[in-house]
PDB file of C-alpha atoms in Angstrom:
ATOM      1  CA  UNK E  16     -29.583  73.543  43.112  1.00 60.00           C
ATOM      2  CA  UNK E  17     -30.272  70.384  41.822  1.00 63.00           C
ATOM      3  CA  UNK E  18     -33.826  69.951  40.505  1.00 86.00           C
ATOM      4  CA  UNK E  19     -36.808  67.547  40.661  1.00 92.00           C
ATOM      5  CA  UNK E  20     -39.393  66.763  38.188  1.00 94.00           C
ATOM      6  CA  UNK E  21     -42.980  65.307  39.432  1.00 96.00           C
ATOM      7  CA  UNK E  22     -46.520  65.218  37.987  1.00 97.00           C
ATOM      8  CA  UNK E  23     -48.689  68.240  38.852  1.00 96.00           C
ATOM      9  CA  UNK E  24     -51.381  65.843  40.340  1.00 97.00           C
ATOM     10  CA  UNK E  25     -52.483  62.351  40.855  1.00 97.00           C
ATOM     11  CA  UNK E  26     -55.467  60.522  42.099  1.00 97.00           C
ATOM     12  CA  UNK E  27     -56.318  57.273  44.098  1.00 96.00           C
ATOM     13  CA  UNK E  28     -58.871  55.309  45.731  1.00 96.00           C
ATOM     14  CA  UNK E  29     -58.917  54.727  49.289  1.00 97.00           C
ATOM     15  CA  UNK E  30     -57.079  51.628  50.854  1.00 96.00           C
ATOM     16  CA  UNK E  31     -55.405  51.329  47.658  1.00 96.00           C
ATOM     17  CA  UNK E  32     -51.314  51.926  47.053  1.00 96.00           C
ATOM     18  CA  UNK E  33     -50.024  55.365  45.584  1.00 97.00           C
ATOM     19  CA  UNK E  34     -46.590  55.128  43.965  1.00 98.00           C
ATOM     20  CA  UNK E  35     -45.740  58.804  43.595  1.00 98.00           C
ATOM     21  CA  UNK E  36     -42.754  59.287  41.226  1.00 97.00           C
ATOM     22  CA  UNK E  37     -40.089  61.871  41.315  1.00 97.00           C
ATOM     23  CA  UNK E  38     -37.327  62.579  38.578  1.00 96.00           C
ATOM     24  CA  UNK E  39     -34.003  63.778  39.639  1.00 93.00           C
ATOM     25  CA  UNK E  40     -31.620  63.223  36.808  1.00 93.00           C
ATOM     26  CA  UNK E  41     -28.743  65.991  38.092  1.00 89.00           C
ATOM     27  CA  UNK E  42     -28.903  64.626  41.489  1.00 90.00           C
ATOM     28  CA  UNK E  43     -25.205  64.524  43.137  1.00 87.00           C
ATOM     29  CA  UNK E  44     -23.644  61.940  45.108  1.00 86.00           C
ATOM     30  CA  UNK E  45     -24.142  63.585  48.320  1.00 85.00           C
ATOM     31  CA  UNK E  46     -27.934  64.568  47.971  1.00 88.00           C
ATOM     32  CA  UNK E  47     -30.155  63.204  50.660  1.00 90.00           C
ATOM     33  CA  UNK E  48     -34.067  62.678  48.810  1.00 93.00           C
ATOM     34  CA  UNK E  49     -36.288  63.961  50.814  1.00 93.00           C
ATOM     35  CA  UNK E  50     -40.081  63.890  50.892  1.00 95.00           C
ATOM     36  CA  UNK E  51     -42.463  66.137  52.639  1.00 96.00           C
ATOM     37  CA  UNK E  52     -46.001  66.600  52.125  1.00 97.00           C
ATOM     38  CA  UNK E  53     -48.461  69.505  53.315  1.00 96.00           C
ATOM     39  CA  UNK E  54     -52.185  69.477  54.310  1.00 93.00           C
ATOM     40  CA  UNK E  55     -54.453  72.432  53.389  1.00 87.00           C
ATOM     41  CA  UNK E  56     -53.693  74.886  55.880  1.00 85.00           C
ATOM     42  CA  UNK E  57     -50.776  73.643  57.373  1.00 90.00           C
ATOM     43  CA  UNK E  58     -47.224  73.441  57.497  1.00 93.00           C
ATOM     44  CA  UNK E  59     -45.112  70.819  55.589  1.00 94.00           C
ATOM     45  CA  UNK E  60     -45.094  67.067  57.369  1.00 95.00           C
ATOM     46  CA  UNK E  61     -42.031  65.206  57.032  1.00 93.00           C
ATOM     47  CA  UNK E  62     -42.743  61.876  55.391  1.00 96.00           C
ATOM     48  CA  UNK E  63     -39.163  59.982  54.652  1.00 95.00           C
ATOM     49  CA  UNK E  64     -35.986  60.597  53.218  1.00 93.00           C
ATOM     50  CA  UNK E  65     -32.872  58.414  51.669  1.00 93.00           C
ATOM     51  CA  UNK E  66     -29.619  58.561  50.168  1.00 92.00           C
ATOM     52  CA  UNK E  67     -29.016  55.071  48.060  1.00 93.00           C
ATOM     53  CA  UNK E  68     -30.997  52.202  49.706  1.00 92.00           C
ATOM     54  CA  UNK E  69     -34.698  51.706  50.035  1.00 94.00           C
ATOM     55  CA  UNK E  70     -36.260  53.275  53.288  1.00 94.00           C
ATOM     56  CA  UNK E  71     -39.399  51.933  55.253  1.00 95.00           C
ATOM     57  CA  UNK E  72     -41.006  54.115  58.325  1.00 93.00           C
ATOM     58  CA  UNK E  73     -44.637  53.653  59.516  1.00 91.00           C
ATOM     59  CA  UNK E  74     -45.731  56.598  57.057  1.00 90.00           C
ATOM     60  CA  UNK E  75     -44.645  55.043  53.765  1.00 96.00           C
ATOM     61  CA  UNK E  76     -41.618  53.696  52.032  1.00 97.00           C
ATOM     62  CA  UNK E  77     -39.242  55.289  49.253  1.00 98.00           C
ATOM     63  CA  UNK E  78     -37.656  53.006  46.412  1.00 98.00           C
ATOM     64  CA  UNK E  79     -34.748  54.865  45.378  1.00 97.00           C
ATOM     65  CA  UNK E  80     -33.334  53.787  41.695  1.00 96.00           C
ATOM     66  CA  UNK E  81     -29.869  52.201  41.357  1.00 95.00           C
ATOM     67  CA  UNK E  82     -28.545  55.224  39.479  1.00 95.00           C
ATOM     68  CA  UNK E  83     -30.330  57.847  42.144  1.00 95.00           C
ATOM     69  CA  UNK E  84     -31.809  59.704  39.106  1.00 95.00           C
ATOM     70  CA  UNK E  85     -35.628  58.707  40.199  1.00 96.00           C
ATOM     71  CA  UNK E  86     -37.168  57.513  43.373  1.00 97.00           C
ATOM     72  CA  UNK E  87     -40.487  56.650  44.321  1.00 98.00           C
ATOM     73  CA  UNK E  88     -42.584  57.283  47.147  1.00 98.00           C
ATOM     74  CA  UNK E  89     -45.060  54.089  48.097  1.00 98.00           C
ATOM     75  CA  UNK E  90     -48.122  55.023  50.340  1.00 97.00           C
ATOM     76  CA  UNK E  91     -49.110  51.551  50.745  1.00 94.00           C
ATOM     77  CA  UNK E  92     -53.080  52.071  51.990  1.00 95.00           C
ATOM     78  CA  UNK E  93     -54.176  55.595  50.979  1.00 96.00           C
ATOM     79  CA  UNK E  94     -56.542  57.075  53.095  1.00 96.00           C
ATOM     80  CA  UNK E  95     -58.430  60.308  52.882  1.00 96.00           C
ATOM     81  CA  UNK E  96     -56.240  61.659  55.353  1.00 94.00           C
ATOM     82  CA  UNK E  97     -53.304  61.182  53.207  1.00 96.00           C
ATOM     83  CA  UNK E  98     -54.833  63.714  50.615  1.00 97.00           C
ATOM     84  CA  UNK E  99     -52.131  66.217  50.467  1.00 97.00           C
ATOM     85  CA  UNK E 100     -49.437  68.023  48.289  1.00 97.00           C
ATOM     86  CA  UNK E 101     -46.549  65.919  48.035  1.00 98.00           C
ATOM     87  CA  UNK E 102     -43.199  67.620  47.654  1.00 96.00           C
ATOM     88  CA  UNK E 103     -39.953  65.569  46.403  1.00 95.00           C
ATOM     89  CA  UNK E 104     -36.920  67.393  47.585  1.00 91.00           C
ATOM     90  CA  UNK E 105     -32.992  66.973  47.181  1.00 88.00           C
ATOM     91  CA  UNK E 106     -31.159  68.261  49.895  1.00 81.00           C
ATOM     92  CA  UNK E 107     -27.044  68.214  49.834  1.00 70.00           C
ATOM     93  CA  UNK E 108     -24.220  70.374  51.118  1.00 62.00           C
ATOM     94  CA  UNK E 109     -25.738  73.730  50.873  1.00 59.00           C
ATOM     95  CA  UNK E 110     -28.189  72.963  53.682  1.00 64.00           C
ATOM     96  CA  UNK E 111     -31.517  74.058  52.306  1.00 72.00           C
ATOM     97  CA  UNK E 112     -34.270  72.348  50.889  1.00 79.00           C
ATOM     98  CA  UNK E 113     -35.375  73.717  47.219  1.00 81.00           C
ATOM     99  CA  UNK E 114     -39.222  72.917  47.078  1.00 86.00           C
ATOM    100  CA  UNK E 115     -41.109  72.716  43.870  1.00 86.00           C
ATOM    101  CA  UNK E 116     -44.533  72.567  43.562  1.00 88.00           C
ATOM    102  CA  UNK E 117     -45.300  69.080  43.835  1.00 95.00           C
ATOM    103  CA  UNK E 118     -47.878  66.581  43.378  1.00 97.00           C
ATOM    104  CA  UNK E 119     -51.546  67.276  44.514  1.00 97.00           C
ATOM    105  CA  UNK E 120     -52.772  63.648  45.663  1.00 98.00           C
ATOM    106  CA  UNK E 121     -56.538  63.367  45.655  1.00 97.00           C
ATOM    107  CA  UNK E 122     -57.837  60.115  47.334  1.00 97.00           C
ATOM    108  CA  UNK E 123     -61.458  59.409  46.464  1.00 96.00           C
ATOM    109  CA  UNK E 124     -63.309  57.171  49.126  1.00 94.00           C
TER     110      UNK E 124
ATOM    111  CA  UNK U   5     -42.754  67.481  73.608  1.00 56.00           C
ATOM    112  CA  UNK U   6     -44.068  70.950  72.240  1.00 69.00           C
ATOM    113  CA  UNK U   7     -43.639  71.504  68.595  1.00 89.00           C
ATOM    114  CA  UNK U   8     -42.577  74.084  66.339  1.00 94.00           C
ATOM    115  CA  UNK U   9     -45.042  77.195  67.347  1.00 95.00           C
ATOM    116  CA  UNK U  10     -45.059  80.650  65.328  1.00 97.00           C
ATOM    117  CA  UNK U  11     -46.739  83.778  66.113  1.00 96.00           C
ATOM    118  CA  UNK U  12     -48.620  85.649  65.278  1.00 97.00           C
ATOM    119  CA  UNK U  13     -51.064  83.598  63.114  1.00 96.00           C
ATOM    120  CA  UNK U  14     -52.209  86.607  61.168  1.00 96.00           C
ATOM    121  CA  UNK U  15     -50.927  89.525  60.255  1.00 96.00           C
ATOM    122  CA  UNK U  16     -52.251  92.500  57.962  1.00 98.00           C
ATOM    123  CA  UNK U  17     -49.262  95.434  57.197  1.00 98.00           C
ATOM    124  CA  UNK U  18     -49.426  98.340  54.575  1.00 98.00           C
ATOM    125  CA  UNK U  19     -46.303  98.514  51.979  1.00 98.00           C
ATOM    126  CA  UNK U  20     -43.331 100.478  53.362  1.00 98.00           C
ATOM    127  CA  UNK U  21     -44.083  99.050  57.038  1.00 98.00           C
ATOM    128  CA  UNK U  22     -41.565  96.812  59.095  1.00 98.00           C
ATOM    129  CA  UNK U  23     -42.566  93.276  60.569  1.00 98.00           C
ATOM    130  CA  UNK U  24     -41.401  90.633  62.966  1.00 98.00           C
ATOM    131  CA  UNK U  25     -42.243  87.422  62.963  1.00 98.00           C
ATOM    132  CA  UNK U  26     -41.466  85.006  65.667  1.00 98.00           C
ATOM    133  CA  UNK U  27     -40.708  80.815  66.112  1.00 97.00           C
ATOM    134  CA  UNK U  28     -40.074  78.854  68.910  1.00 95.00           C
ATOM    135  CA  UNK U  29     -38.352  75.939  67.877  1.00 92.00           C
ATOM    136  CA  UNK U  30     -38.715  72.112  69.066  1.00 87.00           C
ATOM    137  CA  UNK U  31     -36.944  71.309  72.498  1.00 85.00           C
ATOM    138  CA  UNK U  32     -33.476  70.235  71.521  1.00 86.00           C
ATOM    139  CA  UNK U  33     -33.238  71.661  67.850  1.00 88.00           C
ATOM    140  CA  UNK U  34     -30.318  73.783  67.530  1.00 88.00           C
ATOM    141  CA  UNK U  35     -31.308  74.616  63.760  1.00 90.00           C
ATOM    142  CA  UNK U  36     -33.939  77.399  62.381  1.00 92.00           C
ATOM    143  CA  UNK U  37     -34.700  77.629  59.003  1.00 93.00           C
ATOM    144  CA  UNK U  38     -37.271  80.018  57.382  1.00 96.00           C
ATOM    145  CA  UNK U  39     -39.461  79.947  54.324  1.00 96.00           C
ATOM    146  CA  UNK U  40     -41.654  82.078  51.929  1.00 97.00           C
ATOM    147  CA  UNK U  41     -44.726  80.185  50.253  1.00 96.00           C
ATOM    148  CA  UNK U  42     -47.092  82.350  47.921  1.00 94.00           C
ATOM    149  CA  UNK U  43     -50.399  81.121  47.323  1.00 91.00           C
ATOM    150  CA  UNK U  44     -50.136  77.812  44.807  1.00 88.00           C
ATOM    151  CA  UNK U  45     -46.134  77.347  45.094  1.00 91.00           C
ATOM    152  CA  UNK U  46     -44.050  75.373  47.145  1.00 92.00           C
ATOM    153  CA  UNK U  47     -41.935  77.083  49.853  1.00 93.00           C
ATOM    154  CA  UNK U  48     -39.035  79.210  49.190  1.00 93.00           C
ATOM    155  CA  UNK U  49     -35.805  78.783  51.299  1.00 92.00           C
ATOM    156  CA  UNK U  50     -35.164  82.199  52.920  1.00 95.00           C
ATOM    157  CA  UNK U  51     -32.222  81.697  55.027  1.00 93.00           C
ATOM    158  CA  UNK U  52     -31.355  79.212  58.323  1.00 92.00           C
ATOM    159  CA  UNK U  53     -29.450  79.519  61.452  1.00 92.00           C
ATOM    160  CA  UNK U  54     -27.450  77.263  63.020  1.00 88.00           C
ATOM    161  CA  UNK U  55     -26.202  77.808  66.625  1.00 86.00           C
ATOM    162  CA  UNK U  56     -27.222  81.564  66.664  1.00 89.00           C
ATOM    163  CA  UNK U  57     -25.213  82.272  63.031  1.00 91.00           C
ATOM    164  CA  UNK U  58     -26.539  82.497  59.526  1.00 90.00           C
ATOM    165  CA  UNK U  59     -25.740  79.396  57.781  1.00 87.00           C
ATOM    166  CA  UNK U  60     -27.226  79.661  53.914  1.00 86.00           C
ATOM    167  CA  UNK U  61     -29.299  82.234  52.371  1.00 90.00           C
ATOM    168  CA  UNK U  62     -31.858  81.918  49.484  1.00 90.00           C
ATOM    169  CA  UNK U  63     -32.409  84.559  46.774  1.00 92.00           C
ATOM    170  CA  UNK U  64     -34.045  87.091  49.137  1.00 96.00           C
ATOM    171  CA  UNK U  65     -32.526  90.613  49.373  1.00 96.00           C
ATOM    172  CA  UNK U  66     -31.235  92.177  52.759  1.00 96.00           C
ATOM    173  CA  UNK U  67     -34.409  93.537  53.847  1.00 97.00           C
ATOM    174  CA  UNK U  68     -35.232  90.250  54.913  1.00 98.00           C
ATOM    175  CA  UNK U  69     -33.288  89.545  57.996  1.00 96.00           C
ATOM    176  CA  UNK U  70     -33.118  87.231  60.743  1.00 96.00           C
ATOM    177  CA  UNK U  71     -32.021  86.069  64.801  1.00 95.00           C
ATOM    178  CA  UNK U  72     -31.668  83.169  66.354  1.00 94.00           C
ATOM    179  CA  UNK U  73     -31.446  83.559  70.334  1.00 92.00           C
ATOM    180  CA  UNK U  74     -29.414  81.459  72.544  1.00 90.00           C
ATOM    181  CA  UNK U  75     -32.664  79.412  73.389  1.00 86.00           C
ATOM    182  CA  UNK U  76     -32.803  78.588  69.802  1.00 84.00           C
ATOM    183  CA  UNK U  77     -35.850  80.518  69.214  1.00 92.00           C
ATOM    184  CA  UNK U  78     -35.840  82.818  66.198  1.00 96.00           C
ATOM    185  CA  UNK U  79     -37.504  86.010  64.311  1.00 97.00           C
ATOM    186  CA  UNK U  80     -37.940  86.880  60.686  1.00 98.00           C
ATOM    187  CA  UNK U  81     -37.696  90.807  60.123  1.00 98.00           C
ATOM    188  CA  UNK U  82     -38.939  92.119  56.985  1.00 98.00           C
ATOM    189  CA  UNK U  83     -38.010  96.038  56.114  1.00 97.00           C
ATOM    190  CA  UNK U  84     -39.855  98.318  53.747  1.00 98.00           C
ATOM    191  CA  UNK U  85     -42.567  95.553  52.974  1.00 98.00           C
ATOM    192  CA  UNK U  86     -43.819  95.366  49.665  1.00 98.00           C
ATOM    193  CA  UNK U  87     -47.109  94.197  47.950  1.00 97.00           C
ATOM    194  CA  UNK U  88     -45.459  90.764  46.841  1.00 96.00           C
ATOM    195  CA  UNK U  89     -44.237  89.661  50.397  1.00 98.00           C
ATOM    196  CA  UNK U  90     -47.846  88.791  50.969  1.00 97.00           C
ATOM    197  CA  UNK U  91     -47.352  84.906  51.764  1.00 97.00           C
ATOM    198  CA  UNK U  92     -47.159  82.438  54.196  1.00 97.00           C
ATOM    199  CA  UNK U  93     -44.114  82.716  56.203  1.00 98.00           C
ATOM    200  CA  UNK U  94     -42.665  79.272  57.582  1.00 97.00           C
ATOM    201  CA  UNK U  95     -40.563  78.239  59.936  1.00 96.00           C
ATOM    202  CA  UNK U  96     -38.699  74.865  60.705  1.00 93.00           C
ATOM    203  CA  UNK U  97     -36.269  73.304  63.125  1.00 91.00           C
ATOM    204  CA  UNK U  98     -34.139  70.590  63.167  1.00 88.00           C
ATOM    205  CA  UNK U  99     -31.321  68.878  65.283  1.00 85.00           C
ATOM    206  CA  UNK U 100     -28.822  69.903  62.835  1.00 74.00           C
ATOM    207  CA  UNK U 101     -28.019  71.243  59.272  1.00 69.00           C
ATOM    208  CA  UNK U 102     -31.163  71.072  56.899  1.00 61.00           C
ATOM    209  CA  UNK U 103     -30.338  69.409  53.437  1.00 62.00           C
ATOM    210  CA  UNK U 104     -28.350  66.694  54.607  1.00 69.00           C
ATOM    211  CA  UNK U 105     -29.899  63.913  56.816  1.00 74.00           C
ATOM    212  CA  UNK U 106     -31.937  65.386  59.193  1.00 80.00           C
ATOM    213  CA  UNK U 107     -35.422  65.891  58.930  1.00 85.00           C
ATOM    214  CA  UNK U 108     -37.263  69.271  59.352  1.00 88.00           C
ATOM    215  CA  UNK U 109     -40.133  70.188  61.755  1.00 92.00           C
ATOM    216  CA  UNK U 110     -42.470  72.652  60.353  1.00 94.00           C
ATOM    217  CA  UNK U 111     -44.858  75.291  62.308  1.00 95.00           C
ATOM    218  CA  UNK U 112     -48.178  76.089  61.113  1.00 95.00           C
ATOM    219  CA  UNK U 113     -47.003  79.314  59.428  1.00 96.00           C
ATOM    220  CA  UNK U 114     -47.979  83.018  59.965  1.00 97.00           C
ATOM    221  CA  UNK U 115     -49.702  84.561  57.221  1.00 97.00           C
ATOM    222  CA  UNK U 116     -48.756  87.837  56.513  1.00 98.00           C
ATOM    223  CA  UNK U 117     -50.820  90.307  54.174  1.00 97.00           C
ATOM    224  CA  UNK U 118     -49.438  93.448  52.731  1.00 98.00           C
ATOM    225  CA  UNK U 119     -51.896  96.404  51.664  1.00 97.00           C
TER     226      UNK U 119
END
């Protein structure tokens, strides 16, 4: 399975943008890049996914490098409710999502 | 629209026992995946069911088995429980096979404690 590398933790201030990086140098051409987040005592929640082009939705933006070996999840204005563990996952033709340890995002008021 | 629900919320079993966990998929979803999440770790894929057939399995022994019913609800069965099976068990549903372009909707999980 293609693996991803994320920082263990990051810190941000409320109402500031947050850029969460992810490296996936062994990504294959058919792997989608998925981002999920998990708030304390809850199941993971879908954030965004993409294949080659940058993607935007109501929660976040996903910027994908041209060589697809890295990506960045962008939260445009962090709120206290965004404090969670963020997982960057590659999903491919083997039809499963392989979660790593993710990045623990702390948002300061 | 009802989301993914799981039952029970918490469960305590002793080593060697068997357990059945249940999941109701989100309406319109034909795929369900099960994950095990140990404390401090990310979820680990157990297996996936698509239209009542197992389609993909992670690195879990055969004593972990599952079923998907015609209404797309699902069960996870674990036989001969071991202490290391203590974890949060998550169910996720999607409109198609996970891992590709489909987002998965997760339930709140069942916390299993094995004594």
